Short mmCIF file of C-alpha atoms in Angstrom, two decimals:
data_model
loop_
_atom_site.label_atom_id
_atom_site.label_comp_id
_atom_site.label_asym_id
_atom_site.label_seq_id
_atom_site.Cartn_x
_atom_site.Cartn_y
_atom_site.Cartn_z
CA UNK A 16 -28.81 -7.53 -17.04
CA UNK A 17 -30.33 -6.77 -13.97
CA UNK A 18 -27.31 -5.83 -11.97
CA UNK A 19 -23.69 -5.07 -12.62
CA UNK A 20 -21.37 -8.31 -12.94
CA UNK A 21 -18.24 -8.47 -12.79
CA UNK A 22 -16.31 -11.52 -13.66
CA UNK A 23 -14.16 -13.80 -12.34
CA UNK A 24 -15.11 -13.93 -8.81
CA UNK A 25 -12.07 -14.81 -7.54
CA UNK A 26 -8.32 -14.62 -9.42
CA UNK A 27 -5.15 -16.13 -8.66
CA UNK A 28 -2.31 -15.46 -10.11
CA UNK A 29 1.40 -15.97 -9.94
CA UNK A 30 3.72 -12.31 -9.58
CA UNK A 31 4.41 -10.91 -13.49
CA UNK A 32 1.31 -12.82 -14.63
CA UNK A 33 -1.33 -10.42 -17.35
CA UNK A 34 -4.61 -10.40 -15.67
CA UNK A 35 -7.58 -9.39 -17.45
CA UNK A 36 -11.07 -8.20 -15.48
CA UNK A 37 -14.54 -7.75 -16.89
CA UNK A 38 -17.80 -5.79 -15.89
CA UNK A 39 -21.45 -5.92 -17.54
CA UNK A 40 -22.76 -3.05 -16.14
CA UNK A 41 -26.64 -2.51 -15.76
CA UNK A 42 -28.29 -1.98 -19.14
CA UNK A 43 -28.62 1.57 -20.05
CA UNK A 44 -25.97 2.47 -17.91
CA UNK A 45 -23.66 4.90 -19.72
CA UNK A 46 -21.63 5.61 -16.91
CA UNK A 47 -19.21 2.81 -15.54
CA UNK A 48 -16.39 2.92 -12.64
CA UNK A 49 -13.77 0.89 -11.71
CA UNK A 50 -12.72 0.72 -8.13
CA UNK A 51 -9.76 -0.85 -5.76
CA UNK A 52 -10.69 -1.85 -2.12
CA UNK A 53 -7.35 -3.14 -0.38
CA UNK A 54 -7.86 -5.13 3.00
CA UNK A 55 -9.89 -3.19 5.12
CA UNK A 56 -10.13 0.02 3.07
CA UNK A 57 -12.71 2.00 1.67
CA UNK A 58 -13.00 1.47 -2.28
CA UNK A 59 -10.00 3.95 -4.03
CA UNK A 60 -11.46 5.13 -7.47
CA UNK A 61 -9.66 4.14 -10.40
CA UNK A 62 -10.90 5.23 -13.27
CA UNK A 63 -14.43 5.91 -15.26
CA UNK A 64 -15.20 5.33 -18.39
CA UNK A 65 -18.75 7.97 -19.96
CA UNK A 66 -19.67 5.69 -23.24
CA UNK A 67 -16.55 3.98 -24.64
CA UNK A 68 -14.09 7.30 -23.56
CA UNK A 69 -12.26 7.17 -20.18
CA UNK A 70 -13.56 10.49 -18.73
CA UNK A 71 -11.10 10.30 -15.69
CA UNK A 72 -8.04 7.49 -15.42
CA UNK A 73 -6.70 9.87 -12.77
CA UNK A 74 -6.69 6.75 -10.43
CA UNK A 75 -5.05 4.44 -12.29
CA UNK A 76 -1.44 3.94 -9.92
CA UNK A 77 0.32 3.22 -13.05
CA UNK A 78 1.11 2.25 -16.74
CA UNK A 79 0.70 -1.38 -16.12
CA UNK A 80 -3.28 -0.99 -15.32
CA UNK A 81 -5.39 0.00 -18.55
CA UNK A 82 -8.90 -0.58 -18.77
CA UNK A 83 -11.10 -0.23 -21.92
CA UNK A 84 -14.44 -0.30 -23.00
CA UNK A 85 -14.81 -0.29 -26.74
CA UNK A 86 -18.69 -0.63 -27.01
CA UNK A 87 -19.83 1.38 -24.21
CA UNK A 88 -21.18 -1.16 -21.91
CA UNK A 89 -18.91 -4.09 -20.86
CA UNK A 90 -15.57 -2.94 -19.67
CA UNK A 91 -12.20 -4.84 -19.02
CA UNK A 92 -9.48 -4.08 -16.62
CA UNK A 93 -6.41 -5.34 -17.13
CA UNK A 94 -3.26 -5.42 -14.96
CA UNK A 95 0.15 -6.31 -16.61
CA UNK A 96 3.23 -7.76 -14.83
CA UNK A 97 0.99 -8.24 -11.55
CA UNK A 98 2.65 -7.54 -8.20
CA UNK A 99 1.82 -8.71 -4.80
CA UNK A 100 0.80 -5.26 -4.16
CA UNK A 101 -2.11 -5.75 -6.58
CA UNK A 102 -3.88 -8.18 -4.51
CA UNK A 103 -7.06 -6.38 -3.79
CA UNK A 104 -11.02 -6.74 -4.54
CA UNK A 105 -11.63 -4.69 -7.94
CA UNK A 106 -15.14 -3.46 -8.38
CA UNK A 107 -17.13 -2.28 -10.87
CA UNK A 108 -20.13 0.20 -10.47
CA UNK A 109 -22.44 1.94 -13.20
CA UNK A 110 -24.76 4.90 -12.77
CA UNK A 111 -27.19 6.72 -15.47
CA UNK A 112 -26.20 8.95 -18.06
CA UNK A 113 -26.91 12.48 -15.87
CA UNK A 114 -29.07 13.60 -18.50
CA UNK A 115 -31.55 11.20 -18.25
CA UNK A 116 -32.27 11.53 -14.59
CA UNK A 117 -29.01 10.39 -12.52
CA UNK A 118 -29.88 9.84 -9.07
CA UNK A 119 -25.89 9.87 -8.10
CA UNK A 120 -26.15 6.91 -6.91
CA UNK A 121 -23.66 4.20 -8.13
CA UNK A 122 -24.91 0.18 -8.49
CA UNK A 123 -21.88 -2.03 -7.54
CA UNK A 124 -20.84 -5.51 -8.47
CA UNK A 125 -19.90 -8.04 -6.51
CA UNK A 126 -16.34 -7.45 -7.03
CA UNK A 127 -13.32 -9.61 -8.15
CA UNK A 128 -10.70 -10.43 -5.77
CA UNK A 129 -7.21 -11.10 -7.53
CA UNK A 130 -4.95 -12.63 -5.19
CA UNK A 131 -1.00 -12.52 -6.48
CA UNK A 132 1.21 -14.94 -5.35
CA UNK B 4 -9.82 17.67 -3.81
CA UNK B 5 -12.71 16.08 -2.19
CA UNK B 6 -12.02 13.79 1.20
CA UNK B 7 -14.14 11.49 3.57
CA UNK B 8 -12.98 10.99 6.68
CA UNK B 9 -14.69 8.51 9.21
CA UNK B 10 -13.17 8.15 12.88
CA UNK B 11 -14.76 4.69 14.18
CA UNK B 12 -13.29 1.86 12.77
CA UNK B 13 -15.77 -0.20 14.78
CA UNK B 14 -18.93 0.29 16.70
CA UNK B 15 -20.99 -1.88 18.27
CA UNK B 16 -24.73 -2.40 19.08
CA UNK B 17 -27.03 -4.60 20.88
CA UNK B 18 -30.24 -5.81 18.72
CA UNK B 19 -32.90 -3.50 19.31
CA UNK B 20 -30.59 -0.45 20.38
CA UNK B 21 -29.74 2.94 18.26
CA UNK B 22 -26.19 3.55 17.08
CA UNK B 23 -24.82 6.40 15.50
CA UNK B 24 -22.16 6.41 12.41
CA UNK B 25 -19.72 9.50 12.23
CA UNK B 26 -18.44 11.35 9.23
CA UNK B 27 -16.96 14.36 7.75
CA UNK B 28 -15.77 15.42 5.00
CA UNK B 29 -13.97 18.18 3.07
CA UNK B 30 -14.90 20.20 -0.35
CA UNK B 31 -14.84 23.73 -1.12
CA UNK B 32 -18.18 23.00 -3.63
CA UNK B 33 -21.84 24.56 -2.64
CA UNK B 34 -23.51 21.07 -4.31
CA UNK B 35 -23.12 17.74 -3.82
CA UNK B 36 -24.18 14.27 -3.01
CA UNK B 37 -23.54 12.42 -0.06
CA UNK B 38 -24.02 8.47 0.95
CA UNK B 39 -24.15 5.89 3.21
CA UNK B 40 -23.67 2.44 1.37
CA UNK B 41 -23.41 -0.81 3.09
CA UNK B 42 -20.92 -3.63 2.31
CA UNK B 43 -21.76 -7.22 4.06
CA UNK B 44 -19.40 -10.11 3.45
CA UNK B 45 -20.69 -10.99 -0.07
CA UNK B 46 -18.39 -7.45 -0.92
CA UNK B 47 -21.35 -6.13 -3.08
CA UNK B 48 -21.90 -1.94 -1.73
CA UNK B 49 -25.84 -1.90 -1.35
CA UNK B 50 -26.77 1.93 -1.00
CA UNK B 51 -28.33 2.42 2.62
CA UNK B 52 -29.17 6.28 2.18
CA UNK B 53 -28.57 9.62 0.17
CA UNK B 54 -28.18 13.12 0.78
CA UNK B 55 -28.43 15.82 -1.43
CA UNK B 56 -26.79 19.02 -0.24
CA UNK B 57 -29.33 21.35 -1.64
CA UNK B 58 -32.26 19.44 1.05
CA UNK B 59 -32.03 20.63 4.37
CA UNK B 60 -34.25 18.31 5.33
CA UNK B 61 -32.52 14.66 6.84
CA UNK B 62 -33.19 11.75 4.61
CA UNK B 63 -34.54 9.25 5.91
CA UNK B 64 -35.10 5.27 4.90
CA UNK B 65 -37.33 3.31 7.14
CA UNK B 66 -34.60 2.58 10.30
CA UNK B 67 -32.13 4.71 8.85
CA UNK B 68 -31.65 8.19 9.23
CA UNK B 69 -29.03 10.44 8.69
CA UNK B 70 -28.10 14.15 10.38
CA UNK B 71 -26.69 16.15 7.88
CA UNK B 72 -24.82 19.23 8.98
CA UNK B 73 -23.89 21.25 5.91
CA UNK B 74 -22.02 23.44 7.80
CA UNK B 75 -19.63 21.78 9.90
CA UNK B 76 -19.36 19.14 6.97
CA UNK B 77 -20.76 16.61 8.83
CA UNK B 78 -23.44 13.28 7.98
CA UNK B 79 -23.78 10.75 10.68
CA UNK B 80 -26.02 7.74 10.13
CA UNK B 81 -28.34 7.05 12.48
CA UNK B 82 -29.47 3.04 13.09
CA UNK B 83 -32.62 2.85 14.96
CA UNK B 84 -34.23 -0.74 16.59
CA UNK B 85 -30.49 -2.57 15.30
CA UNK B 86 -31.11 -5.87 13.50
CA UNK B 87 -28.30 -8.72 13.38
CA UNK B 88 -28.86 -8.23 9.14
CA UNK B 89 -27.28 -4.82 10.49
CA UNK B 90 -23.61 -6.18 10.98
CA UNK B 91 -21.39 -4.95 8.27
CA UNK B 92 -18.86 -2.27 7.18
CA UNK B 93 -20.80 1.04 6.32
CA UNK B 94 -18.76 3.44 4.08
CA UNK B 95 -19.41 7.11 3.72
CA UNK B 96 -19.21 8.66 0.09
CA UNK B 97 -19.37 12.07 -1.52
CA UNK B 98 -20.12 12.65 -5.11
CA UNK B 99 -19.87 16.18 -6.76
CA UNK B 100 -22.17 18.01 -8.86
CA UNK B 101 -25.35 16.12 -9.47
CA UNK B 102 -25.83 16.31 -13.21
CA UNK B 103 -22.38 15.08 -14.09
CA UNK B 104 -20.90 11.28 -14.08
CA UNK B 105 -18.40 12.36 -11.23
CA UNK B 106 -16.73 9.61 -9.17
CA UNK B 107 -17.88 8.49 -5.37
CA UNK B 108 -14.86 9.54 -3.35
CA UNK B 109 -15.18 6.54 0.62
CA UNK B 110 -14.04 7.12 3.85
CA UNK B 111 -12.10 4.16 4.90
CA UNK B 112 -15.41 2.58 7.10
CA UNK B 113 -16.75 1.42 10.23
CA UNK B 114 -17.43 -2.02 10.77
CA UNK B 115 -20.56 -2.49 13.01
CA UNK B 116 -21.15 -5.60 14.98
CA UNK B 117 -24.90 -6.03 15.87
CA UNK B 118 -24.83 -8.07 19.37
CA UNK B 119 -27.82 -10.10 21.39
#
């Protein structure tokens, strides 16, 4: 597609729910990132995925967020046993493979904001 | 490990005036990337300007203009002739190593309000 989206737009959900989170990054994109901007934050990295392999999950707060990516272009991010803490806008960004020219720059989505009840 | 730090959590501007965004940051590497990316209400980050550490030259994007201070770690963005399209948060990222899929690591923004 022409830009990275990321769907749903919006998420509510009741505390202990599964949540499930998806990104199309940009085509040709082999590089894709998940990110977690609380209220008035900057965006805290979560995890990034080169092809279908997570190249760093170091971000990931705990064992009930997992995120996959099994063909090497959409992604899903999925929360178990949601907590109010986990109310937050999740984005999604994708950047070239840095072989074929990466710029460093990152091309965000729009985000989805899961609100937990 | 890498850190942005930015100290204005708001700034404000007239229309028409300059304003100037502060950052900083911390890394012990010799190369690297560094950003300015904008987020209005829609939540989407739109890349406003890039820095690669290797340039000593200032980037610089049409009203936008950054002063990059390898030294003292530092990359303000400058905002010349302020538009109301203006008013948003601005986030400050660093990226290591160009050549490798490394993450963006944000300050924690500035919200700018754009005023008549």
């Amino acid at each position: 597609g022409a830009g990275v989206s990321q769907t749903p737009s919006n998420k509510v959900t009741e505390k202990g729910k599964y949540v499930e989170l998806r990104c199309d990054p940009i085509s040709g994109h082999t590089a894709l990132y998940w990110y977690r901007q609380s209220l008035g934050q900057g965006p805290e990295f979560l995890i990034y995925f080169q092809g279908t392999g997570a190249a760093d999950d170091s971000g990931l707060p705990n064992d009930r967020f997992f995120a996959v990516r099994p063909e090497g272009s959409v992604s899903t991010l999925k929360i178990q046993r949601t907590e109010r803490g986990d109310s937050a806008v999740y984005l999604c960004a994708s950047s070239l493979r840095p072989a074929s020219g990466d710029t460093g720059e990152l091309f965000f989505g729009e985000g989805s904001r899961l609100t937990v009840l | 490990a890498q850190t942005v730090t930015q100290s204005q959590p708001e700034m404000s501007v007239q229309e028409a005036e300059t304003v100037t965004l502060s950052c900083t940051y911390d890394t012990s590497e010799s190369d690297y990337y560094l950003f300015w990316y904008k987020q209005p209400p829609s939540r989407q980050m739109i890349l406003v300007i890039r820095q690669e550490a290797y340039k000593q030259q200032n980037a610089t994007e049409n009203r936008f203009s950054v002063n990059f201070q390898k030294a003292a770690k530092s990359f303000s963005l400058k905002i010349s002739d302020s538009q109301l399209g203006d008013a948003a948060m601005y986030f400050c990222a660093y990226r290591s190593a160009p050549g490798t899929a490394s993450k963006l690591t944000f300050g924690t923004g500035t919200r700018l309000q754009v005023t008549l």
